[in-house]
Short mmCIF file of C-alpha atoms in Angstrom, two decimals:
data_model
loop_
_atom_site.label_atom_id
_atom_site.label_comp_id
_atom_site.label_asym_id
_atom_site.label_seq_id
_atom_site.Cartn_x
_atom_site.Cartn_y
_atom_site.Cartn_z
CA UNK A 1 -88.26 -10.07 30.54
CA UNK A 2 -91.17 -10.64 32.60
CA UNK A 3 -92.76 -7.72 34.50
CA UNK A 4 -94.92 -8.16 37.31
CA UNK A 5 -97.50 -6.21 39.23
CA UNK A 6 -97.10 -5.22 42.63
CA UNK A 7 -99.29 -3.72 45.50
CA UNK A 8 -97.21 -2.73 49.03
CA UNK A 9 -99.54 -1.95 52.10
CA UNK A 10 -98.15 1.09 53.71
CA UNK A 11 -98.34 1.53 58.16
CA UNK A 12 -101.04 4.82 56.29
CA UNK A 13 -103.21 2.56 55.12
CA UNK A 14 -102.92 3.17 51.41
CA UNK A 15 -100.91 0.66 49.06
CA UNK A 16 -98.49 1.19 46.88
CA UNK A 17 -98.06 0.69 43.13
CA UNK A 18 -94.83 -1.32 41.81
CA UNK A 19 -93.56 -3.20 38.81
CA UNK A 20 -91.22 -5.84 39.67
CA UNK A 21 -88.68 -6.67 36.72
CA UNK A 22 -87.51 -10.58 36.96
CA UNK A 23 -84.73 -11.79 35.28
CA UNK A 24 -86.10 -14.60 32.05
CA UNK A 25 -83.67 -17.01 33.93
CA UNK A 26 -82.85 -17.71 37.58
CA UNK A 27 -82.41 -14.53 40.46
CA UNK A 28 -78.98 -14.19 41.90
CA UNK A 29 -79.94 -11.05 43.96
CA UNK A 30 -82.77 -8.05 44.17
CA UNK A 31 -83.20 -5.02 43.99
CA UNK A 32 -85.22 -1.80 44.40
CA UNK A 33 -85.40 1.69 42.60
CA UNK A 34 -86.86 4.84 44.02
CA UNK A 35 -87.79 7.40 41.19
CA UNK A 36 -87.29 11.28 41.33
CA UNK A 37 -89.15 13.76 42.76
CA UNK A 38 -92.91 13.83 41.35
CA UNK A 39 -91.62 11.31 38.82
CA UNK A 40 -93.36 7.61 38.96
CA UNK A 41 -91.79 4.12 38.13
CA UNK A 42 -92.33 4.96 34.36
CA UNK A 43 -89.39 7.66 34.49
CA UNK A 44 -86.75 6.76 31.85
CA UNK A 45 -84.07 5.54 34.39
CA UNK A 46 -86.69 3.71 35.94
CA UNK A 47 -87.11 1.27 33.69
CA UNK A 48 -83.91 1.47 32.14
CA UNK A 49 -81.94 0.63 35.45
CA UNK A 50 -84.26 -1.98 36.51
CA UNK A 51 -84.40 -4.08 33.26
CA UNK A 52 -80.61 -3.42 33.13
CA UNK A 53 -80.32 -5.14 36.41
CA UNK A 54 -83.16 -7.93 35.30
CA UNK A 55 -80.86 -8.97 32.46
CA UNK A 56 -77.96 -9.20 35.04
CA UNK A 57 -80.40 -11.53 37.06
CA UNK A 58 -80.79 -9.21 39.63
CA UNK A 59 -84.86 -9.17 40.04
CA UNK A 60 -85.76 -5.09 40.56
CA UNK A 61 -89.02 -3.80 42.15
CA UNK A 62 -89.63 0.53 40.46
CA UNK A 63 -92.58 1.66 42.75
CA UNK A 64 -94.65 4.64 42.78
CA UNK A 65 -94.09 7.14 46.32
CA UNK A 66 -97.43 8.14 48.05
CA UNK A 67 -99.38 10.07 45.47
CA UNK A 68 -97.87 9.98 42.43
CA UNK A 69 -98.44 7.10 39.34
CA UNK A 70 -100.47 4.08 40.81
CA UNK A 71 -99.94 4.74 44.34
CA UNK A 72 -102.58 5.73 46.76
CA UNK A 73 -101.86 8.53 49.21
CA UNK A 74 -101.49 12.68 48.96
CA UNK A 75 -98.58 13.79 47.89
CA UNK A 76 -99.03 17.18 49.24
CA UNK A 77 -98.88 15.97 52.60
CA UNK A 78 -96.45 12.92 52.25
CA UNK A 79 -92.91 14.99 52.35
CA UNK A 80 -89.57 13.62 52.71
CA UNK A 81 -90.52 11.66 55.98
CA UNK A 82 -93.08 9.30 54.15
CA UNK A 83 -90.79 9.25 51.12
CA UNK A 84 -87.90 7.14 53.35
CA UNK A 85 -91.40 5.19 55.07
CA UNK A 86 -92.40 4.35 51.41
CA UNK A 87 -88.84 2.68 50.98
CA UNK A 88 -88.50 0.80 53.82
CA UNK A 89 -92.22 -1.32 53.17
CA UNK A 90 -90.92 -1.76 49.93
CA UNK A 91 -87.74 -3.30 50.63
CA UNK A 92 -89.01 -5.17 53.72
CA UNK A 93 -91.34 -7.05 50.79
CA UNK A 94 -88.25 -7.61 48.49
CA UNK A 95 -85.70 -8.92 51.63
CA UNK A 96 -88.50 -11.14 52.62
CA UNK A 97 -89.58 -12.54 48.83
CA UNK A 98 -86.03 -12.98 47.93
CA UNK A 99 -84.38 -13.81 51.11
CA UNK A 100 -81.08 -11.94 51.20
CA UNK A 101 -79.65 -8.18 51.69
CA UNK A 102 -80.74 -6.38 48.46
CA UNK A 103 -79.34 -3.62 46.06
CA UNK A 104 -80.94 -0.06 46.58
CA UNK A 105 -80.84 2.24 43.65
CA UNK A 106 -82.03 5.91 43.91
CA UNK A 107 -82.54 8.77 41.62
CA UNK A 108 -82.51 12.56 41.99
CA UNK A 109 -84.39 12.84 45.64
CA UNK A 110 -85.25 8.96 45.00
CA UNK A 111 -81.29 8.70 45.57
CA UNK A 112 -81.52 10.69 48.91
CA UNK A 113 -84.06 9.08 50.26
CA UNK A 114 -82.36 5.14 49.75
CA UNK A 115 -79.43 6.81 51.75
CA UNK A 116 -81.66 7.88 54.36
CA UNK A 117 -83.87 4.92 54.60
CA UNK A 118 -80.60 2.87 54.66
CA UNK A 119 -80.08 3.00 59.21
CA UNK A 120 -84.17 2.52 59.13
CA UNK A 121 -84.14 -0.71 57.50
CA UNK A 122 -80.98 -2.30 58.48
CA UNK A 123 -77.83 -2.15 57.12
CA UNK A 124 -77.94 -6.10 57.25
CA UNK A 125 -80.48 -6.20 55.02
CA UNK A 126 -78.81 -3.84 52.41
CA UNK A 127 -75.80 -5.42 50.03
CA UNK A 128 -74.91 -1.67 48.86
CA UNK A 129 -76.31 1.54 47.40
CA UNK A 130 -75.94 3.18 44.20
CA UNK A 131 -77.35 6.90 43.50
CA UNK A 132 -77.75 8.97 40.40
CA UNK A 133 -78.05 12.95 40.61
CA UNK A 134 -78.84 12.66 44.46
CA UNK A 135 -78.83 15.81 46.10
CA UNK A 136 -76.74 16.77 48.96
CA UNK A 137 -78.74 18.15 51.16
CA UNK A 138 -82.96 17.56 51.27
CA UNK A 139 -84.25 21.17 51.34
CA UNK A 140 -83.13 21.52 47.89
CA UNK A 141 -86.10 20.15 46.46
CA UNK A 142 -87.83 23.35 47.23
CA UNK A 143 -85.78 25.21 45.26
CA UNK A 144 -87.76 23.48 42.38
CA UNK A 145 -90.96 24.47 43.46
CA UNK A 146 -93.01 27.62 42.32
CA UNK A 147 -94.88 28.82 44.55
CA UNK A 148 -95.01 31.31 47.95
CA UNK A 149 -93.98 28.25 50.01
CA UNK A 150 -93.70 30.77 52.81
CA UNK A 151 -97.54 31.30 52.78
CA UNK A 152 -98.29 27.92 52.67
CA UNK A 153 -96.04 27.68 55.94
CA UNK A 154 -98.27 30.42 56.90
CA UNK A 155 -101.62 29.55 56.25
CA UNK A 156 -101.21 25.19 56.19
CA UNK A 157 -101.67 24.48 52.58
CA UNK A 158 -100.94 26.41 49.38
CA UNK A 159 -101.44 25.66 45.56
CA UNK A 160 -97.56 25.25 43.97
CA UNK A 161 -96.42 23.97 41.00
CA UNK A 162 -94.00 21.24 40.57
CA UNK A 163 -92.37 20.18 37.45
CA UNK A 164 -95.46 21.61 35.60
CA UNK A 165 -98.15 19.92 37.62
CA UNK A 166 -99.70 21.60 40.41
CA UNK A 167 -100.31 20.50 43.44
CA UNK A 168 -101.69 21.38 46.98
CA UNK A 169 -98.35 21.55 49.07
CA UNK A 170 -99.24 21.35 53.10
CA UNK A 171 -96.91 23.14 55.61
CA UNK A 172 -95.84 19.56 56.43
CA UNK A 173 -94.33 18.32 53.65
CA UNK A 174 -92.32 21.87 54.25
CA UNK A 175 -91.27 21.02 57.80
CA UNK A 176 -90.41 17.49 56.88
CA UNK A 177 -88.07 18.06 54.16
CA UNK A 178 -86.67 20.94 56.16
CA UNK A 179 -85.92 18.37 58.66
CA UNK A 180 -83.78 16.00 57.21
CA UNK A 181 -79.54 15.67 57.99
CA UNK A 182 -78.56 13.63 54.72
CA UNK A 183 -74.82 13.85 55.01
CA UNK A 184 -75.24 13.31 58.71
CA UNK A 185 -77.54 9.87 57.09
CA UNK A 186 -74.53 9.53 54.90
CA UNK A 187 -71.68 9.28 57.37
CA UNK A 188 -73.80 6.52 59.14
CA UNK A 189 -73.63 4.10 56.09
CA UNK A 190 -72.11 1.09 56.40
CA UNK A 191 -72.48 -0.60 52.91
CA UNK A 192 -70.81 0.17 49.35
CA UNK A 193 -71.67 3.29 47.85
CA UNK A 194 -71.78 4.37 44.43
CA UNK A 195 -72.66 7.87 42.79
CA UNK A 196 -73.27 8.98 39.68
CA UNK A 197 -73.52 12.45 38.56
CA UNK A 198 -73.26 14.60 35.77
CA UNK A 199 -70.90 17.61 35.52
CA UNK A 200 -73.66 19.40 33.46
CA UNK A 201 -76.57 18.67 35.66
CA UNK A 202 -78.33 22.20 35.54
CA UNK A 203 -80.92 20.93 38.39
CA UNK A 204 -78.57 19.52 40.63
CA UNK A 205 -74.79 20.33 40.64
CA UNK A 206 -71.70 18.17 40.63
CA UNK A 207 -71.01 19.99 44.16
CA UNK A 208 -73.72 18.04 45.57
CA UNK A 209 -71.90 14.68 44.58
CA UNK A 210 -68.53 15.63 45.85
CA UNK A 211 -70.23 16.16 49.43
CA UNK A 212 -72.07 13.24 49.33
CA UNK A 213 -68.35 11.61 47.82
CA UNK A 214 -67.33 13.28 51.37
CA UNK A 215 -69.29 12.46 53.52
CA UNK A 216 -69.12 8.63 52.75
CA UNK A 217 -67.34 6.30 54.24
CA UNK A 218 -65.62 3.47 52.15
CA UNK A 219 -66.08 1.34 50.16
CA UNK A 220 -67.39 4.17 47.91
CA UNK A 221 -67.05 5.08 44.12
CA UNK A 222 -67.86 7.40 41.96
CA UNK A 223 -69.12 7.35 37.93
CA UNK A 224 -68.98 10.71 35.88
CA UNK A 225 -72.50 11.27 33.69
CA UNK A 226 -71.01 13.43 30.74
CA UNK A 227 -73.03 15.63 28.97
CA UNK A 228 -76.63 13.40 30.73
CA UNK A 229 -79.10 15.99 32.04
CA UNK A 230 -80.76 15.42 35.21
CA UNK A 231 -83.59 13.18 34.46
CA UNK A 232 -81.60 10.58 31.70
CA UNK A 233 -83.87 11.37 29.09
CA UNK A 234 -81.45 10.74 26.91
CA UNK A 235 -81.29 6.48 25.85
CA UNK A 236 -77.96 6.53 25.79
CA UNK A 237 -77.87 8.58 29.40
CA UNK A 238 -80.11 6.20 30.62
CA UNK A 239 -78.41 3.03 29.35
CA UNK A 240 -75.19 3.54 30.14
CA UNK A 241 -75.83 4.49 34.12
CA UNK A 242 -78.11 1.23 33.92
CA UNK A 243 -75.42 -0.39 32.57
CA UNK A 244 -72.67 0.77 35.68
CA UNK A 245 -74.93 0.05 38.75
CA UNK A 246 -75.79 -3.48 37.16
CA UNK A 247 -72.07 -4.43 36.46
CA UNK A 248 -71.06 -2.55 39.88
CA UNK A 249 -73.74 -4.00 41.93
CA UNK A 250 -73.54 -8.01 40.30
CA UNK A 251 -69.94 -7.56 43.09
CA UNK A 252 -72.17 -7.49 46.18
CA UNK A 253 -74.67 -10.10 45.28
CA UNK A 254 -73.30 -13.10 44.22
CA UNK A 255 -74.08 -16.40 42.58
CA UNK A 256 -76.05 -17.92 44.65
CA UNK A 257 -75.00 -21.07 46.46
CA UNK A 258 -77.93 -23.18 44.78
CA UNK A 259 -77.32 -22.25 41.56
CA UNK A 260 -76.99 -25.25 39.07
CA UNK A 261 -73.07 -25.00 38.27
CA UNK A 262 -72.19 -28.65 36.80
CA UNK A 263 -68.73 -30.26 37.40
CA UNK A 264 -69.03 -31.79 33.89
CA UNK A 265 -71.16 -31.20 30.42
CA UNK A 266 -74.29 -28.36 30.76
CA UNK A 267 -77.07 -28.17 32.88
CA UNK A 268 -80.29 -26.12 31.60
CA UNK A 269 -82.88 -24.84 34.58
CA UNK A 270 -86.02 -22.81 33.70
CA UNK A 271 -86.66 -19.35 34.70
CA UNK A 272 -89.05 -16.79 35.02
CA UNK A 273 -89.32 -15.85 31.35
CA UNK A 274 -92.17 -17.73 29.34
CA UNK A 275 -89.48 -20.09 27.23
CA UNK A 276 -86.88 -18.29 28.96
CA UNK A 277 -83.87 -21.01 30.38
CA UNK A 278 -81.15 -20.34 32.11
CA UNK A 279 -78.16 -22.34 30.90
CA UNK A 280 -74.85 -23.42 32.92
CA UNK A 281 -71.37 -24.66 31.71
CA UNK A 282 -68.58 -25.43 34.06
CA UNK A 283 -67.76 -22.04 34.07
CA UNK A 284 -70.38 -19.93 32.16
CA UNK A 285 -74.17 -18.82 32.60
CA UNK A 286 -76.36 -17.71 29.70
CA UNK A 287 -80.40 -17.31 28.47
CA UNK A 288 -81.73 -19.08 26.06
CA UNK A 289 -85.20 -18.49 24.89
CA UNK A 290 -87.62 -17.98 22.16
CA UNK A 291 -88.62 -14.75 19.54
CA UNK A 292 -91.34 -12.54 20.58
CA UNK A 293 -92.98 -13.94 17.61
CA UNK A 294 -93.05 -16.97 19.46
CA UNK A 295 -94.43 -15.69 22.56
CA UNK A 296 -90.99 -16.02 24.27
CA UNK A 297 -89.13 -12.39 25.62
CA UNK A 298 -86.31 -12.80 23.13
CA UNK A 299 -83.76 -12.39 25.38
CA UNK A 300 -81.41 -15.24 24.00
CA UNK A 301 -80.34 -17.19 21.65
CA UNK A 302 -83.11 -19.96 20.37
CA UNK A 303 -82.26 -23.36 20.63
CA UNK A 304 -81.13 -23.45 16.78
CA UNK A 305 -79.60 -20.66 17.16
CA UNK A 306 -77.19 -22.43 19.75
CA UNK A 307 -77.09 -25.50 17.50
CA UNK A 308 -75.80 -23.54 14.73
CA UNK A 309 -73.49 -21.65 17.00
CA UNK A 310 -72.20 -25.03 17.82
CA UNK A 311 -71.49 -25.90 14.44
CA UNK A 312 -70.12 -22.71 13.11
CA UNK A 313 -67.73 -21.92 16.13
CA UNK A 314 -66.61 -25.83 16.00
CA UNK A 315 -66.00 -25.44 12.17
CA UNK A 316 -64.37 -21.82 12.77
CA UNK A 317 -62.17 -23.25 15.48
CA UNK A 318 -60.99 -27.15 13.63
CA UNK A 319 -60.24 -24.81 10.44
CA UNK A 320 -57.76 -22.64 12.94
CA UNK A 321 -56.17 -25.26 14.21
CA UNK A 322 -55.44 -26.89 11.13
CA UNK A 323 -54.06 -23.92 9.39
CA UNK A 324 -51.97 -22.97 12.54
CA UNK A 325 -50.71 -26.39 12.40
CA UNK A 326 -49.54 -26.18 8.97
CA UNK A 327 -48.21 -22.66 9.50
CA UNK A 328 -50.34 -20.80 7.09
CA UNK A 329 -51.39 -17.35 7.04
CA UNK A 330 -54.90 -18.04 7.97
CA UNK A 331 -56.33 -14.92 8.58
CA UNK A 332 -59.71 -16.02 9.78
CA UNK A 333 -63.06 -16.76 8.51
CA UNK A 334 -67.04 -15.49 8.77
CA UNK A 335 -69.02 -18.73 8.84
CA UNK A 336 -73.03 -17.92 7.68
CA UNK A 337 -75.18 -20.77 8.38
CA UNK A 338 -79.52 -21.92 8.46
CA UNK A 339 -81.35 -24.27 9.24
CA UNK A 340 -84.72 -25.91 7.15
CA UNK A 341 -86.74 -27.84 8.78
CA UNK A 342 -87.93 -30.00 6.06
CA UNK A 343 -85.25 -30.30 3.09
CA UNK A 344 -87.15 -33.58 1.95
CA UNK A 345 -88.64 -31.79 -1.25
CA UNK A 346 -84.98 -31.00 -2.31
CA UNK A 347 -83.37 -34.57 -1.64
CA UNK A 348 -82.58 -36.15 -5.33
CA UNK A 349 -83.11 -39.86 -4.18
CA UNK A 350 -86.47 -41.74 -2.68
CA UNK A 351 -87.52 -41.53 0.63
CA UNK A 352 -90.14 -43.36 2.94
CA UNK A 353 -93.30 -41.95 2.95
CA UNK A 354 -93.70 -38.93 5.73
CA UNK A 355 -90.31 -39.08 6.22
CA UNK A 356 -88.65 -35.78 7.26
CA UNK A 357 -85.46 -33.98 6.26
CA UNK A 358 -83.95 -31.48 7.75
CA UNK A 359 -80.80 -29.99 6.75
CA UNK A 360 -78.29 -27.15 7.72
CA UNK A 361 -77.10 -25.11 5.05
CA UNK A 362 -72.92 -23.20 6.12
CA UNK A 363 -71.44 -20.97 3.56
CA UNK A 364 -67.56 -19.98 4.43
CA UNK A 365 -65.74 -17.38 3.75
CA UNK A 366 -62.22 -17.00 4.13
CA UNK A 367 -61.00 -13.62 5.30
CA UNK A 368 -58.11 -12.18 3.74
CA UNK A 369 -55.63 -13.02 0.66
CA UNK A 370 -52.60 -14.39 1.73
CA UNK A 371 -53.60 -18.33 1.16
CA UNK A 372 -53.27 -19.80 -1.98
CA UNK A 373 -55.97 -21.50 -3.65
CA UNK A 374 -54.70 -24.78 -2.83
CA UNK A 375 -54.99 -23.83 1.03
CA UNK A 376 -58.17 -22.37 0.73
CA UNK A 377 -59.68 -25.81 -0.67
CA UNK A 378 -58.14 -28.21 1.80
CA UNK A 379 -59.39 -25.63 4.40
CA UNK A 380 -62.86 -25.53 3.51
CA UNK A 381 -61.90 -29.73 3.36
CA UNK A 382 -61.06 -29.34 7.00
CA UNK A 383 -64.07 -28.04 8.11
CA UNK A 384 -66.46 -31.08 7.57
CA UNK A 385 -63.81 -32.69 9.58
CA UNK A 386 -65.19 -30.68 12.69
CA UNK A 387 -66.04 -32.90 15.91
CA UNK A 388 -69.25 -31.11 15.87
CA UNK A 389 -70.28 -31.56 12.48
CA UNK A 390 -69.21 -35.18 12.51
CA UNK A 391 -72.40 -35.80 15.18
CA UNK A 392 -74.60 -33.95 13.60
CA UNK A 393 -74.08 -36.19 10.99
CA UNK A 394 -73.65 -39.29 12.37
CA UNK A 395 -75.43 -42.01 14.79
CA UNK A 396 -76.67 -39.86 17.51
CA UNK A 397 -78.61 -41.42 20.42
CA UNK A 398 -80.42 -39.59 23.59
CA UNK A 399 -80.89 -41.81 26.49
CA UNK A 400 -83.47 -39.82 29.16
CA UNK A 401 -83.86 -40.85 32.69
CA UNK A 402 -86.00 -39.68 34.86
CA UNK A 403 -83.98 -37.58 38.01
#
């Protein structure tokens, strides 16, 4: 999938850093992730949740808070306060790029700050809200901080450590993380919620979900993390909770209107992929695109590959019916199948000079034993009979005209 760059001006006059995930085919929605604290957009879930949503064709913007990864900005000073600033600029630039109320996505503090940011930006501009290992209550950040925070109170600015990396913590970020009412944020929200949260978080507990769980108004849900740590550094952690908030949030952004659903046959669009394209049925949406040896994002079937599905799901299907028809105790088949692009060097009779031959090789194989021998051959008979096979190998003409 295609990954863009991204610079956000901030009202402090620094920019910040983002990486906007687009889906290879068309956008149905948006969507933006706030990391955890002193994390960047690289974190694990980061990029796990936002390509997870990409794929669902829900475009997601990961962006650096003041100070940390790409952004510009001192962290030591930012606090909570510029954290829920930091949001708001960066969905104002996704509502106005994409048009419509967007998907918010949060982890750790990342997930208390969406909730708070939520009555600053407009709940009309939010389709819902989905948190992982949020917190509770704000001030228990600090808890993870080493350091005499009540000398830096004291004297302005202190060295701490956070995470392993130090940093020069000012009494402000103190005061303004002090400051903050979450579950009095919480109780304000008017779109759907979801939380996840593991039971074994050892950084922050399952209690903290259950008040958030609280303090929510409905529509809310909730997804149980078992056995994840805090940060998802696990790929299956990660995955899975990518997985949730993409199928869970795909409900409050739907299709859009525009989107290119035909009454009759297929209609292909392109995307934002390289080769990527978007293809529509009457009442199904796929990708189809090229190999990363290509230069495509290989995030679909290739072209051949959908010809050969055609073939092999037509002859899988005509075989079926037949047997059914005939009552025998077809117990299903595994259908391997190629294509060569020139087969002329293997043809037995003459052919024009130049001329090309291509050629698509099936082997079947009938699953199970209960079919005699005679059944088996008229069977594999059948299967040339396919509607599918018979244009491939007949007269086909493609008229084009120009739309």
């Amino acid at each position: 999938m295609p990954t863009e760059a991204i610079a956000i001006s901030t009202s402090a006059g620094h920019d910040l850093s983002g990486a906007l995930e687009l889906p290879t085919g068309l956008v149905r929605g948006a969507a933006l992730f706030a990391h955890c604290f002193t994390c960047t957009k690289q974190s694990k879930a980061a990029v796990a949740v936002s390509r997870a949503l990409a794929k669902e064709g829900i475009a997601c913007l990961r962006f650096d808070f003041t100070g940390l990864g790409g952004s510009g900005g001192d962290f030591g000073r930012a606090g909570f306060a510029t954290d829920v600033a930091d949001l708001v600029a960066a969905a104002q630039h996704m509502v106005e790029r994409f048009g419509k109320p967007i998907l918010m996505v949060g982890h750790s503090l990342g997930g208390a700050a969406v909730l708070a940011a939520a009555d600053d930006l407009g709940f009309e501009h939010i389709a819902a809200i989905a948190t992982i290992g949020a917190p509770s209550d704000v001030p228990h950040v600090l808890e993870r901080i080493e350091g005499d925070l009540n000398a830096v109170e004291q004297d302005g600015e202190g060295a701490v450590s956070i995470g392993g990396r130090d940093f020069a913590l000012s009494r402000e970020f103190i005061e303004k993380t002090k400051a903050i009412d979450l579950l009095g944020e919480v109780a304000r929200v008017r779109v759907p919620l979801l939380f996840l949260h593991s039971p074994t978080d050892s950084v922050v507990g399952v209690e903290h979900a259950t008040a958030l769980f609280s303090a929510a108004k409905h529509p809310k849900s909730f997804v149980s993390l078992m056995d994840a740590d805090h940060l998802l550094l696990e790929e299956r952690d990660a995955s899975f909770a990518a997985r949730m908030i993409a199928t869970w949030g795909a409900r409050y952004i739907p299709m859009k209107d525009d989107w290119p659903m035909p009454e009759e046959g297929v209609v292909v669009q392109t995307g934002h992929g390289k080769f990527g394209t978007e293809v529509h049925t009457v009442s199904h949406s796929f990708i189809a695109d090229e190999p990363r040896s290509y230069g495509g994002d290989d995030t679909g079937p290739t072209p051949y590959d959908l010809l050969l599905g055609a073939l092999g799901t037509c002859t899988a299907m005509t075989m079926k019916m037949y047997a059914d028809r005939k009552k025998w105790p077809f117990e299903g088949t595994r259908i391997y199948l190629t294509h060569e692009r020139d087969h002329a060097e293997d043809c037995e009779h003459p052919l024009e000079e130049g001329a090309q031959v291509q050629a698509i090789k099936r082997k079947i194989v009938l699953l199970g034993d209960r079919l005699t021998e005679d059944q088996r051959a008229r069977i594999i008979e059948i299967a040339d009979k396919c509607p599918v096979h018979r244009t491939l190998e007949g007269h086909l003409h493609i008229h084009t005209e120009r739309g």
